[in-house]
């Protein structure tokens, strides 16, 4: 069942999925699944996996970058240790003229993620991160990251958060998303607008037109297996589209987030499970 959202357990399956996207005129971001590791050995194993992905992307000349989670690199164990691993991956990315995107996790990690990304960004431009429109703090975080010339992926946010830190109503999250898109597009840096929501996509296209931002100056990003029709339509319209392709054995938490954010997916899952 997880195959709907996850390319496979092995890197080769993710590389084939990336090749397929490239053939359809889309870029890819490969994510080696894993989070909240509890030993330094597991964090080093994740680091090795990310290094291997960059090497394979270069060897196979794929149009793809890489996404990673800091808790897969030991953020729960030690910030300094995590920073060392992160830096080595970003150096590998930079050596191949590529780019590492640090995913954003639950709000307990937001400040630490931003601090770490800023520190590494001051040494290499080959790193960017993600901002979640459901958090009240996101406007300030974007201002902060833009001061460092940081490339940002904007998404709505996928974790369960309390009303102390995050908007609860979809209309408030959407309203903030559009406000943040309007901050990002004219900033002069290349950002990723990650959503499958046609009204967010429409608002982005309108904001780009109003600010005379060309289609080459930003990209839309969508998840593997979600709204492939919309992905293709945007490509036909001349927009840059990147597909986020997760792979690896530790797919369960990612799969559960995809089920949780859309109740219809649970029905789909149950129907197929019993069949
Ligand atoms: C490239 C990319 C990277 C991301 N990185 C992060 C990250 O680092 N941190 C983070 O917290 N979140 C991340 N997310 C997830 C994001 O925060 C949302 O949870 C998710 O994208 C759903 O929000 P939406 O903008 O598509 O809007 P929604 O309003 O949730 O959905 C709009 C429409 O999209 C379709 N859709 C959305 N989700 C699904 C699904 N799971 N299955 C089937 N159809 C669906 C449906 O048609 C739905 O009506 C990322 C999303 C993308 C696309």
PDB file of C-alpha atoms and ligand atoms in Angstrom:
ATOM      1  CA  UNK A   1       0.000   0.000   0.000  1.00  0.00           C
ATOM      2  CA  UNK A   2       2.814   2.397   0.795  1.00  0.00           C
ATOM      3  CA  UNK A   3       3.942   2.153  -2.842  1.00  0.00           C
ATOM      4  CA  UNK A   4       1.388   4.794  -3.709  1.00  0.00           C
ATOM      5  CA  UNK A   5       3.511   7.365  -1.832  1.00  0.00           C
ATOM      6  CA  UNK A   6       6.959   5.744  -1.563  1.00  0.00           C
ATOM      7  CA  UNK A   7       9.097   4.810  -4.588  1.00  0.00           C
ATOM      8  CA  UNK A   8      10.448   1.671  -2.929  1.00  0.00           C
ATOM      9  CA  UNK A   9      12.796   0.434  -0.234  1.00  0.00           C
ATOM     10  CA  UNK A  10      15.915   0.633  -2.419  1.00  0.00           C
ATOM     11  CA  UNK A  11      17.797   3.607  -3.873  1.00  0.00           C
ATOM     12  CA  UNK A  12      17.626   2.136  -7.393  1.00  0.00           C
ATOM     13  CA  UNK A  13      13.835   2.314  -7.287  1.00  0.00           C
ATOM     14  CA  UNK A  14      13.994   5.998  -6.323  1.00  0.00           C
ATOM     15  CA  UNK A  15      16.515   6.690  -9.091  1.00  0.00           C
ATOM     16  CA  UNK A  16      14.189   5.030 -11.631  1.00  0.00           C
ATOM     17  CA  UNK A  17      11.307   7.164 -10.360  1.00  0.00           C
ATOM     18  CA  UNK A  18      13.489  10.270 -10.728  1.00  0.00           C
ATOM     19  CA  UNK A  19      14.434   9.250 -14.265  1.00  0.00           C
ATOM     20  CA  UNK A  20      10.732   8.817 -15.073  1.00  0.00           C
ATOM     21  CA  UNK A  21      10.014  12.335 -13.741  1.00  0.00           C
ATOM     22  CA  UNK A  22      12.889  13.795 -15.763  1.00  0.00           C
ATOM     23  CA  UNK A  23      11.546  12.090 -18.895  1.00  0.00           C
ATOM     24  CA  UNK A  24       8.214  13.813 -18.246  1.00  0.00           C
ATOM     25  CA  UNK A  25       9.872  17.226 -17.964  1.00  0.00           C
ATOM     26  CA  UNK A  26       9.940  17.339 -14.147  1.00  0.00           C
ATOM     27  CA  UNK A  27      12.756  17.587 -11.626  1.00  0.00           C
ATOM     28  CA  UNK A  28      13.023  15.389  -8.529  1.00  0.00           C
ATOM     29  CA  UNK A  29      14.082  15.590  -4.909  1.00  0.00           C
ATOM     30  CA  UNK A  30      15.122  12.261  -3.419  1.00  0.00           C
ATOM     31  CA  UNK A  31      14.440  11.663   0.263  1.00  0.00           C
ATOM     32  CA  UNK A  32      16.052   8.744   2.070  1.00  0.00           C
ATOM     33  CA  UNK A  33      13.355   8.026   4.656  1.00  0.00           C
ATOM     34  CA  UNK A  34      14.262   8.039   8.315  1.00  0.00           C
ATOM     35  CA  UNK A  35      13.736  10.234  11.368  1.00  0.00           C
ATOM     36  CA  UNK A  36      14.446  10.448  15.089  1.00  0.00           C
ATOM     37  CA  UNK A  37      17.408   8.078  15.091  1.00  0.00           C
ATOM     38  CA  UNK A  38      18.558   7.091  18.576  1.00  0.00           C
ATOM     39  CA  UNK A  39      22.210   6.173  17.978  1.00  0.00           C
ATOM     40  CA  UNK A  40      25.158   7.956  16.384  1.00  0.00           C
ATOM     41  CA  UNK A  41      25.726   4.834  14.242  1.00  0.00           C
ATOM     42  CA  UNK A  42      22.237   5.191  12.738  1.00  0.00           C
ATOM     43  CA  UNK A  43      22.831   8.900  12.087  1.00  0.00           C
ATOM     44  CA  UNK A  44      26.128   8.085  10.335  1.00  0.00           C
ATOM     45  CA  UNK A  45      24.322   5.442   8.302  1.00  0.00           C
ATOM     46  CA  UNK A  46      21.827   8.125   7.156  1.00  0.00           C
ATOM     47  CA  UNK A  47      24.716  10.452   6.284  1.00  0.00           C
ATOM     48  CA  UNK A  48      26.282   7.689   4.162  1.00  0.00           C
ATOM     49  CA  UNK A  49      22.971   7.106   2.409  1.00  0.00           C
ATOM     50  CA  UNK A  50      22.659  10.815   1.527  1.00  0.00           C
ATOM     51  CA  UNK A  51      26.244  10.913   0.229  1.00  0.00           C
ATOM     52  CA  UNK A  52      25.509   7.894  -1.947  1.00  0.00           C
ATOM     53  CA  UNK A  53      22.399   9.552  -3.386  1.00  0.00           C
ATOM     54  CA  UNK A  54      24.383  12.612  -4.464  1.00  0.00           C
ATOM     55  CA  UNK A  55      27.004  10.362  -6.089  1.00  0.00           C
ATOM     56  CA  UNK A  56      24.379   8.346  -7.972  1.00  0.00           C
ATOM     57  CA  UNK A  57      22.527  11.477  -9.121  1.00  0.00           C
ATOM     58  CA  UNK A  58      25.787  12.801 -10.554  1.00  0.00           C
ATOM     59  CA  UNK A  59      26.781   9.468 -12.133  1.00  0.00           C
ATOM     60  CA  UNK A  60      23.364   9.034 -13.760  1.00  0.00           C
ATOM     61  CA  UNK A  61      23.114  12.733 -14.704  1.00  0.00           C
ATOM     62  CA  UNK A  62      19.676  13.070 -13.172  1.00  0.00           C
ATOM     63  CA  UNK A  63      17.989  16.411 -12.704  1.00  0.00           C
ATOM     64  CA  UNK A  64      17.442  15.857  -8.999  1.00  0.00           C
ATOM     65  CA  UNK A  65      18.452  17.211  -5.627  1.00  0.00           C
ATOM     66  CA  UNK A  66      18.108  15.661  -2.150  1.00  0.00           C
ATOM     67  CA  UNK A  67      15.853  16.271   0.863  1.00  0.00           C
ATOM     68  CA  UNK A  68      16.812  15.190   4.371  1.00  0.00           C
ATOM     69  CA  UNK A  69      15.556  15.402   7.949  1.00  0.00           C
ATOM     70  CA  UNK A  70      17.852  16.593  10.725  1.00  0.00           C
ATOM     71  CA  UNK A  71      16.499  14.049  13.204  1.00  0.00           C
ATOM     72  CA  UNK A  72      17.769  11.371  10.790  1.00  0.00           C
ATOM     73  CA  UNK A  73      21.202  12.946  11.281  1.00  0.00           C
ATOM     74  CA  UNK A  74      21.093  12.808  15.066  1.00  0.00           C
ATOM     75  CA  UNK A  75      19.542  16.169  15.997  1.00  0.00           C
ATOM     76  CA  UNK A  76      17.975  14.492  19.050  1.00  0.00           C
ATOM     77  CA  UNK A  77      21.427  13.306  20.169  1.00  0.00           C
ATOM     78  CA  UNK A  78      23.652  16.371  19.757  1.00  0.00           C
ATOM     79  CA  UNK A  79      23.390  19.552  17.689  1.00  0.00           C
ATOM     80  CA  UNK A  80      27.163  19.694  17.084  1.00  0.00           C
ATOM     81  CA  UNK A  81      27.300  16.087  15.955  1.00  0.00           C
ATOM     82  CA  UNK A  82      24.321  16.665  13.637  1.00  0.00           C
ATOM     83  CA  UNK A  83      25.933  19.819  12.236  1.00  0.00           C
ATOM     84  CA  UNK A  84      29.116  17.903  11.367  1.00  0.00           C
ATOM     85  CA  UNK A  85      27.167  15.295   9.404  1.00  0.00           C
ATOM     86  CA  UNK A  86      25.032  17.949   7.725  1.00  0.00           C
ATOM     87  CA  UNK A  87      28.085  19.923   6.647  1.00  0.00           C
ATOM     88  CA  UNK A  88      29.699  16.866   5.075  1.00  0.00           C
ATOM     89  CA  UNK A  89      26.538  16.224   3.014  1.00  0.00           C
ATOM     90  CA  UNK A  90      26.283  19.859   1.921  1.00  0.00           C
ATOM     91  CA  UNK A  91      29.951  19.807   0.871  1.00  0.00           C
ATOM     92  CA  UNK A  92      29.207  16.755  -1.290  1.00  0.00           C
ATOM     93  CA  UNK A  93      26.173  18.534  -2.752  1.00  0.00           C
ATOM     94  CA  UNK A  94      28.238  21.635  -3.527  1.00  0.00           C
ATOM     95  CA  UNK A  95      31.020  19.557  -5.128  1.00  0.00           C
ATOM     96  CA  UNK A  96      28.475  18.222  -7.650  1.00  0.00           C
ATOM     97  CA  UNK A  97      26.842  21.640  -8.117  1.00  0.00           C
ATOM     98  CA  UNK A  98      23.768  20.244  -6.410  1.00  0.00           C
ATOM     99  CA  UNK A  99      21.560  21.205  -3.466  1.00  0.00           C
ATOM    100  CA  UNK A 100      20.368  19.792  -0.132  1.00  0.00           C
ATOM    101  CA  UNK A 101      16.933  20.710   1.203  1.00  0.00           C
ATOM    102  CA  UNK A 102      16.452  20.284   4.939  1.00  0.00           C
ATOM    103  CA  UNK A 103      12.834  19.264   5.564  1.00  0.00           C
ATOM    104  CA  UNK A 104      11.029  20.896   8.475  1.00  0.00           C
ATOM    105  CA  UNK A 105       9.763  18.583  11.219  1.00  0.00           C
ATOM    106  CA  UNK A 106       7.535  19.226  14.266  1.00  0.00           C
ATOM    107  CA  UNK A 107       7.644  22.656  15.944  1.00  0.00           C
ATOM    108  CA  UNK A 108       9.980  21.437  18.715  1.00  0.00           C
ATOM    109  CA  UNK A 109      12.663  21.365  16.034  1.00  0.00           C
ATOM    110  CA  UNK A 110      11.876  24.597  14.155  1.00  0.00           C
ATOM    111  CA  UNK A 111      14.343  26.944  15.867  1.00  0.00           C
ATOM    112  CA  UNK A 112      17.160  24.388  15.980  1.00  0.00           C
ATOM    113  CA  UNK A 113      16.652  23.574  12.293  1.00  0.00           C
ATOM    114  CA  UNK A 114      16.726  27.237  11.289  1.00  0.00           C
ATOM    115  CA  UNK A 115      19.821  27.942  13.410  1.00  0.00           C
ATOM    116  CA  UNK A 116      21.683  24.983  11.986  1.00  0.00           C
ATOM    117  CA  UNK A 117      20.717  25.732   8.391  1.00  0.00           C
ATOM    118  CA  UNK A 118      21.827  29.361   8.820  1.00  0.00           C
ATOM    119  CA  UNK A 119      25.206  28.264  10.213  1.00  0.00           C
ATOM    120  CA  UNK A 120      25.821  25.840   7.356  1.00  0.00           C
ATOM    121  CA  UNK A 121      24.420  28.324   4.791  1.00  0.00           C
ATOM    122  CA  UNK A 122      27.065  30.831   5.863  1.00  0.00           C
ATOM    123  CA  UNK A 123      29.661  28.279   4.674  1.00  0.00           C
ATOM    124  CA  UNK A 124      27.925  27.011   1.517  1.00  0.00           C
ATOM    125  CA  UNK A 125      24.979  28.104  -0.632  1.00  0.00           C
ATOM    126  CA  UNK A 126      24.105  24.463  -1.412  1.00  0.00           C
ATOM    127  CA  UNK A 127      21.562  24.248   1.415  1.00  0.00           C
ATOM    128  CA  UNK A 128      18.018  25.469   1.940  1.00  0.00           C
ATOM    129  CA  UNK A 129      15.139  24.606   4.212  1.00  0.00           C
ATOM    130  CA  UNK A 130      11.363  24.498   4.570  1.00  0.00           C
ATOM    131  CA  UNK A 131       8.845  26.838   6.176  1.00  0.00           C
ATOM    132  CA  UNK A 132       5.376  25.687   7.228  1.00  0.00           C
ATOM    133  CA  UNK A 133       2.491  28.121   6.667  1.00  0.00           C
ATOM    134  CA  UNK A 134       0.499  26.709   9.617  1.00  0.00           C
ATOM    135  CA  UNK A 135       2.974  28.118  12.181  1.00  0.00           C
ATOM    136  CA  UNK A 136       2.347  31.658  13.488  1.00  0.00           C
ATOM    137  CA  UNK A 137       6.095  32.304  13.550  1.00  0.00           C
ATOM    138  CA  UNK A 138       6.704  31.596   9.854  1.00  0.00           C
ATOM    139  CA  UNK A 139       6.618  35.180   8.575  1.00  0.00           C
ATOM    140  CA  UNK A 140       9.447  36.143  10.968  1.00  0.00           C
ATOM    141  CA  UNK A 141      11.373  32.976  10.097  1.00  0.00           C
ATOM    142  CA  UNK A 142      11.194  33.806   6.397  1.00  0.00           C
ATOM    143  CA  UNK A 143      12.505  37.336   7.058  1.00  0.00           C
ATOM    144  CA  UNK A 144      15.335  35.812   9.082  1.00  0.00           C
ATOM    145  CA  UNK A 145      16.261  33.200   6.454  1.00  0.00           C
ATOM    146  CA  UNK A 146      16.082  35.670   3.562  1.00  0.00           C
ATOM    147  CA  UNK A 147      18.754  37.772   5.304  1.00  0.00           C
ATOM    148  CA  UNK A 148      21.025  34.752   4.746  1.00  0.00           C
ATOM    149  CA  UNK A 149      20.001  34.399   1.104  1.00  0.00           C
ATOM    150  CA  UNK A 150      18.408  31.090   1.974  1.00  0.00           C
ATOM    151  CA  UNK A 151      16.256  29.264  -0.563  1.00  0.00           C
ATOM    152  CA  UNK A 152      12.959  28.228   0.990  1.00  0.00           C
ATOM    153  CA  UNK A 153      10.373  25.564   0.276  1.00  0.00           C
ATOM    154  CA  UNK A 154       6.969  26.718   1.463  1.00  0.00           C
ATOM    155  CA  UNK A 155       4.483  24.027   2.523  1.00  0.00           C
ATOM    156  CA  UNK A 156       1.358  24.040   4.699  1.00  0.00           C
ATOM    157  CA  UNK A 157       2.800  21.728   7.390  1.00  0.00           C
ATOM    158  CA  UNK A 158       2.204  18.054   8.105  1.00  0.00           C
ATOM    159  CA  UNK A 159       2.623  17.586  11.877  1.00  0.00           C
ATOM    160  CA  UNK A 160       0.061  17.681  14.674  1.00  0.00           C
ATOM    161  CA  UNK A 161       0.564  21.055  16.349  1.00  0.00           C
ATOM    162  CA  UNK A 162      -1.192  22.840  19.215  1.00  0.00           C
ATOM    163  CA  UNK A 163      -3.224  26.057  18.763  1.00  0.00           C
ATOM    164  CA  UNK A 164      -0.521  27.814  20.820  1.00  0.00           C
ATOM    165  CA  UNK A 165       1.842  27.612  17.867  1.00  0.00           C
ATOM    166  CA  UNK A 166      -0.217  26.906  14.761  1.00  0.00           C
ATOM    167  CA  UNK A 167      -3.369  27.948  12.928  1.00  0.00           C
ATOM    168  CA  UNK A 168      -6.023  25.269  13.200  1.00  0.00           C
ATOM    169  CA  UNK A 169      -8.490  26.295  10.505  1.00  0.00           C
ATOM    170  CA  UNK A 170      -7.675  25.439   6.888  1.00  0.00           C
ATOM    171  CA  UNK A 171      -8.802  28.923   5.796  1.00  0.00           C
ATOM    172  CA  UNK A 172      -6.260  30.541   8.182  1.00  0.00           C
ATOM    173  CA  UNK A 173      -3.436  28.251   7.006  1.00  0.00           C
ATOM    174  CA  UNK A 174      -4.334  28.983   3.381  1.00  0.00           C
ATOM    175  CA  UNK A 175      -4.496  32.745   4.063  1.00  0.00           C
ATOM    176  CA  UNK A 176      -1.046  32.650   5.630  1.00  0.00           C
ATOM    177  CA  UNK A 177       0.285  30.487   2.789  1.00  0.00           C
ATOM    178  CA  UNK A 178      -0.705  33.126   0.239  1.00  0.00           C
ATOM    179  CA  UNK A 179       0.812  35.920   2.388  1.00  0.00           C
ATOM    180  CA  UNK A 180       4.085  33.995   2.575  1.00  0.00           C
ATOM    181  CA  UNK A 181       4.113  33.238  -1.169  1.00  0.00           C
ATOM    182  CA  UNK A 182       3.830  36.999  -1.696  1.00  0.00           C
ATOM    183  CA  UNK A 183       6.892  37.512   0.526  1.00  0.00           C
ATOM    184  CA  UNK A 184       8.958  34.819  -1.169  1.00  0.00           C
ATOM    185  CA  UNK A 185       8.391  35.422  -4.868  1.00  0.00           C
ATOM    186  CA  UNK A 186       9.711  39.013  -5.055  1.00  0.00           C
ATOM    187  CA  UNK A 187      12.665  38.253  -2.717  1.00  0.00           C
ATOM    188  CA  UNK A 188      15.130  37.709  -5.553  1.00  0.00           C
ATOM    189  CA  UNK A 189      15.945  34.137  -4.484  1.00  0.00           C
ATOM    190  CA  UNK A 190      14.765  30.890  -6.090  1.00  0.00           C
ATOM    191  CA  UNK A 191      12.101  29.219  -3.933  1.00  0.00           C
ATOM    192  CA  UNK A 192       9.905  26.103  -4.033  1.00  0.00           C
ATOM    193  CA  UNK A 193       6.136  26.392  -3.683  1.00  0.00           C
ATOM    194  CA  UNK A 194       5.114  22.974  -2.350  1.00  0.00           C
ATOM    195  CA  UNK A 195       1.404  22.276  -2.536  1.00  0.00           C
ATOM    196  CA  UNK A 196      -1.232  20.261  -4.382  1.00  0.00           C
ATOM    197  CA  UNK A 197      -3.936  22.791  -3.580  1.00  0.00           C
ATOM    198  CA  UNK A 198      -5.223  24.359  -6.832  1.00  0.00           C
ATOM    199  CA  UNK A 199      -6.170  27.596  -5.033  1.00  0.00           C
ATOM    200  CA  UNK A 200      -2.627  27.996  -3.616  1.00  0.00           C
ATOM    201  CA  UNK A 201      -1.220  27.280  -7.081  1.00  0.00           C
ATOM    202  CA  UNK A 202      -3.587  29.833  -8.645  1.00  0.00           C
ATOM    203  CA  UNK A 203      -2.635  32.434  -6.021  1.00  0.00           C
ATOM    204  CA  UNK A 204       1.067  31.786  -6.734  1.00  0.00           C
ATOM    205  CA  UNK A 205       0.602  32.186 -10.477  1.00  0.00           C
ATOM    206  CA  UNK A 206      -1.288  35.467  -9.918  1.00  0.00           C
ATOM    207  CA  UNK A 207       1.341  36.793  -7.480  1.00  0.00           C
ATOM    208  CA  UNK A 208       4.113  35.929  -9.973  1.00  0.00           C
ATOM    209  CA  UNK A 209       2.289  37.754 -12.774  1.00  0.00           C
ATOM    210  CA  UNK A 210       1.662  40.854 -10.606  1.00  0.00           C
ATOM    211  CA  UNK A 211       5.334  41.006  -9.574  1.00  0.00           C
ATOM    212  CA  UNK A 212       6.629  40.176 -13.069  1.00  0.00           C
ATOM    213  CA  UNK A 213       8.368  37.046 -11.770  1.00  0.00           C
ATOM    214  CA  UNK A 214       9.125  34.665 -14.626  1.00  0.00           C
ATOM    215  CA  UNK A 215       8.283  30.954 -14.646  1.00  0.00           C
ATOM    216  CA  UNK A 216      12.009  30.141 -14.381  1.00  0.00           C
ATOM    217  CA  UNK A 217      12.397  32.041 -11.116  1.00  0.00           C
ATOM    218  CA  UNK A 218      10.519  29.603  -8.873  1.00  0.00           C
ATOM    219  CA  UNK A 219       9.278  26.031  -8.925  1.00  0.00           C
ATOM    220  CA  UNK A 220       6.219  24.113  -7.827  1.00  0.00           C
ATOM    221  CA  UNK A 221       6.860  21.010  -5.768  1.00  0.00           C
ATOM    222  CA  UNK A 222       4.551  18.038  -5.195  1.00  0.00           C
ATOM    223  CA  UNK A 223       4.775  14.682  -3.499  1.00  0.00           C
ATOM    224  CA  UNK A 224       5.342  11.419  -5.346  1.00  0.00           C
ATOM    225  CA  UNK A 225       1.969   9.802  -6.048  1.00  0.00           C
ATOM    226  CA  UNK A 226      -0.133  12.884  -5.295  1.00  0.00           C
ATOM    227  CA  UNK A 227      -2.016  14.842  -7.994  1.00  0.00           C
ATOM    228  CA  UNK A 228       0.083  13.592 -10.902  1.00  0.00           C
ATOM    229  CA  UNK A 229      -2.558  15.108 -13.212  1.00  0.00           C
ATOM    230  CA  UNK A 230      -1.840  18.561 -11.790  1.00  0.00           C
ATOM    231  CA  UNK A 231       1.925  17.988 -12.009  1.00  0.00           C
ATOM    232  CA  UNK A 232       1.602  17.284 -15.740  1.00  0.00           C
ATOM    233  CA  UNK A 233      -0.758  20.202 -16.318  1.00  0.00           C
ATOM    234  CA  UNK A 234       1.725  22.630 -14.762  1.00  0.00           C
ATOM    235  CA  UNK A 235       4.551  21.247 -16.911  1.00  0.00           C
ATOM    236  CA  UNK A 236       2.387  21.717 -20.002  1.00  0.00           C
ATOM    237  CA  UNK A 237       1.813  25.306 -18.878  1.00  0.00           C
ATOM    238  CA  UNK A 238       5.580  25.892 -18.861  1.00  0.00           C
ATOM    239  CA  UNK A 239       6.058  25.828 -15.068  1.00  0.00           C
ATOM    240  CA  UNK A 240       8.979  24.180 -13.326  1.00  0.00           C
ATOM    241  CA  UNK A 241       7.790  21.188 -11.262  1.00  0.00           C
ATOM    242  CA  UNK A 242       9.793  19.079  -8.811  1.00  0.00           C
ATOM    243  CA  UNK A 243       8.517  15.777  -7.434  1.00  0.00           C
ATOM    244  CA  UNK A 244       9.551  14.766  -3.907  1.00  0.00           C
ATOM    245  CA  UNK A 245      10.451  11.071  -4.067  1.00  0.00           C
ATOM    246  CA  UNK A 246      10.804   9.243  -0.749  1.00  0.00           C
ATOM    247  CA  UNK A 247      12.408   5.808  -0.535  1.00  0.00           C
ATOM    248  CA  UNK A 248      13.885   3.495   2.065  1.00  0.00           C
ATOM    249  CA  UNK A 249      12.874   0.924   4.638  1.00  0.00           C
ATOM    250  CA  UNK A 250      11.755   3.416   7.278  1.00  0.00           C
ATOM    251  CA  UNK A 251       8.608   4.450   5.372  1.00  0.00           C
ATOM    252  CA  UNK A 252       6.000   4.035   8.096  1.00  0.00           C
ATOM    253  CA  UNK A 253       5.917   7.550   9.705  1.00  0.00           C
ATOM    254  CA  UNK A 254       5.935   9.220   6.273  1.00  0.00           C
ATOM    255  CA  UNK A 255       3.128   6.956   5.078  1.00  0.00           C
ATOM    256  CA  UNK A 256       1.053   7.711   8.198  1.00  0.00           C
ATOM    257  CA  UNK A 257       1.420  11.483   7.650  1.00  0.00           C
ATOM    258  CA  UNK A 258       0.117  11.044   4.090  1.00  0.00           C
ATOM    259  CA  UNK A 259      -2.888   9.085   5.391  1.00  0.00           C
ATOM    260  CA  UNK A 260      -3.556  11.544   8.201  1.00  0.00           C
ATOM    261  CA  UNK A 261      -3.611  14.661   6.039  1.00  0.00           C
ATOM    262  CA  UNK A 262      -6.367  13.306   3.832  1.00  0.00           C
ATOM    263  CA  UNK A 263      -9.167  11.222   5.396  1.00  0.00           C
ATOM    264  CA  UNK A 264     -10.093   9.800   1.969  1.00  0.00           C
ATOM    265  CA  UNK A 265      -6.712   8.044   1.940  1.00  0.00           C
ATOM    266  CA  UNK A 266      -7.673   5.988   4.991  1.00  0.00           C
ATOM    267  CA  UNK A 267     -10.757   4.647   3.172  1.00  0.00           C
ATOM    268  CA  UNK A 268      -8.627   3.914   0.121  1.00  0.00           C
ATOM    269  CA  UNK A 269      -6.121   2.102   2.322  1.00  0.00           C
ATOM    270  CA  UNK A 270      -8.754   0.050   4.159  1.00  0.00           C
ATOM    271  CA  UNK A 271     -10.617  -0.943   0.988  1.00  0.00           C
ATOM    272  CA  UNK A 272      -7.426  -2.233  -0.598  1.00  0.00           C
ATOM    273  CA  UNK A 273      -6.222  -3.872   2.601  1.00  0.00           C
ATOM    274  CA  UNK A 274      -9.386  -6.001   2.889  1.00  0.00           C
ATOM    275  CA  UNK A 275      -9.466  -6.726  -0.833  1.00  0.00           C
TER     276      UNK A 275
HETATM  277  C1  LIG B   1       7.371  18.712  -2.033  1.00  0.00           C
HETATM  278  C2  LIG B   1       6.763  18.735  -0.662  1.00  0.00           C
HETATM  279  C3  LIG B   1       7.584  18.734   0.432  1.00  0.00           C
HETATM  280  C4  LIG B   1       7.047  18.790   1.722  1.00  0.00           C
HETATM  281  N1  LIG B   1       7.882  18.918   2.802  1.00  0.00           N
HETATM  282  C5  LIG B   1       7.350  19.088   4.014  1.00  0.00           C
HETATM  283  C6  LIG B   1       8.161  19.376   5.154  1.00  0.00           C
HETATM  284  O1  LIG B   1       9.389  19.485   5.073  1.00  0.00           O
HETATM  285  N2  LIG B   1       7.554  19.529   6.357  1.00  0.00           N
HETATM  286  C7  LIG B   1       6.201  19.439   6.507  1.00  0.00           C
HETATM  287  O2  LIG B   1       5.693  19.619   7.608  1.00  0.00           O
HETATM  288  N3  LIG B   1       5.408  19.139   5.447  1.00  0.00           N
HETATM  289  C8  LIG B   1       5.940  18.979   4.226  1.00  0.00           C
HETATM  290  N4  LIG B   1       5.118  18.724   3.162  1.00  0.00           N
HETATM  291  C9  LIG B   1       3.700  18.358   3.384  1.00  0.00           C
HETATM  292  C10 LIG B   1       2.787  19.559   3.437  1.00  0.00           C
HETATM  293  O3  LIG B   1       3.075  20.312   4.599  1.00  0.00           O
HETATM  294  C11 LIG B   1       1.318  19.150   3.460  1.00  0.00           C
HETATM  295  O4  LIG B   1       1.057  18.329   4.544  1.00  0.00           O
HETATM  296  C12 LIG B   1       0.849  18.427   2.206  1.00  0.00           C
HETATM  297  O5  LIG B   1       1.523  18.871   1.072  1.00  0.00           O
HETATM  298  C13 LIG B   1      -0.646  18.681   1.956  1.00  0.00           C
HETATM  299  O6  LIG B   1      -0.879  20.051   1.803  1.00  0.00           O
HETATM  300  P1  LIG B   1      -1.369  20.730   0.428  1.00  0.00           P
HETATM  301  O7  LIG B   1      -0.623  22.010   0.289  1.00  0.00           O
HETATM  302  O8  LIG B   1      -1.265  19.799  -0.681  1.00  0.00           O
HETATM  303  O9  LIG B   1      -2.859  21.198   0.726  1.00  0.00           O
HETATM  304  P2  LIG B   1      -4.144  20.417   1.233  1.00  0.00           P
HETATM  305  O10 LIG B   1      -5.179  21.481   1.417  1.00  0.00           O
HETATM  306  O11 LIG B   1      -3.833  19.533   2.380  1.00  0.00           O
HETATM  307  O12 LIG B   1      -4.535  19.502   0.014  1.00  0.00           O
HETATM  308  C14 LIG B   1      -4.930  20.023  -1.245  1.00  0.00           C
HETATM  309  C15 LIG B   1      -5.288  18.863  -2.167  1.00  0.00           C
HETATM  310  O13 LIG B   1      -4.119  18.107  -2.451  1.00  0.00           O
HETATM  311  C16 LIG B   1      -4.413  16.723  -2.507  1.00  0.00           C
HETATM  312  N5  LIG B   1      -3.663  16.054  -1.403  1.00  0.00           N
HETATM  313  C17 LIG B   1      -2.984  16.653  -0.382  1.00  0.00           C
HETATM  314  N6  LIG B   1      -2.386  15.716   0.404  1.00  0.00           N
HETATM  315  C18 LIG B   1      -2.722  14.527  -0.111  1.00  0.00           C
HETATM  316  C19 LIG B   1      -2.427  13.182   0.241  1.00  0.00           C
HETATM  317  N7  LIG B   1      -1.669  12.876   1.287  1.00  0.00           N
HETATM  318  N8  LIG B   1      -2.935  12.184  -0.526  1.00  0.00           N
HETATM  319  C20 LIG B   1      -3.695  12.459  -1.602  1.00  0.00           C
HETATM  320  N9  LIG B   1      -4.012  13.707  -1.997  1.00  0.00           N
HETATM  321  C21 LIG B   1      -3.536  14.723  -1.282  1.00  0.00           C
HETATM  322  C22 LIG B   1      -5.881  16.604  -2.339  1.00  0.00           C
HETATM  323  O14 LIG B   1      -6.442  16.625  -3.627  1.00  0.00           O
HETATM  324  C23 LIG B   1      -6.232  17.843  -1.560  1.00  0.00           C
HETATM  325  O15 LIG B   1      -7.572  18.234  -1.746  1.00  0.00           O
HETATM  326  C24 LIG B   1       5.640  18.753   1.882  1.00  0.00           C
HETATM  327  C25 LIG B   1       4.809  18.741   0.764  1.00  0.00           C
HETATM  328  C26 LIG B   1       5.342  18.759  -0.496  1.00  0.00           C
HETATM  329  C27 LIG B   1       4.423  18.807  -1.667  1.00  0.00           C
END
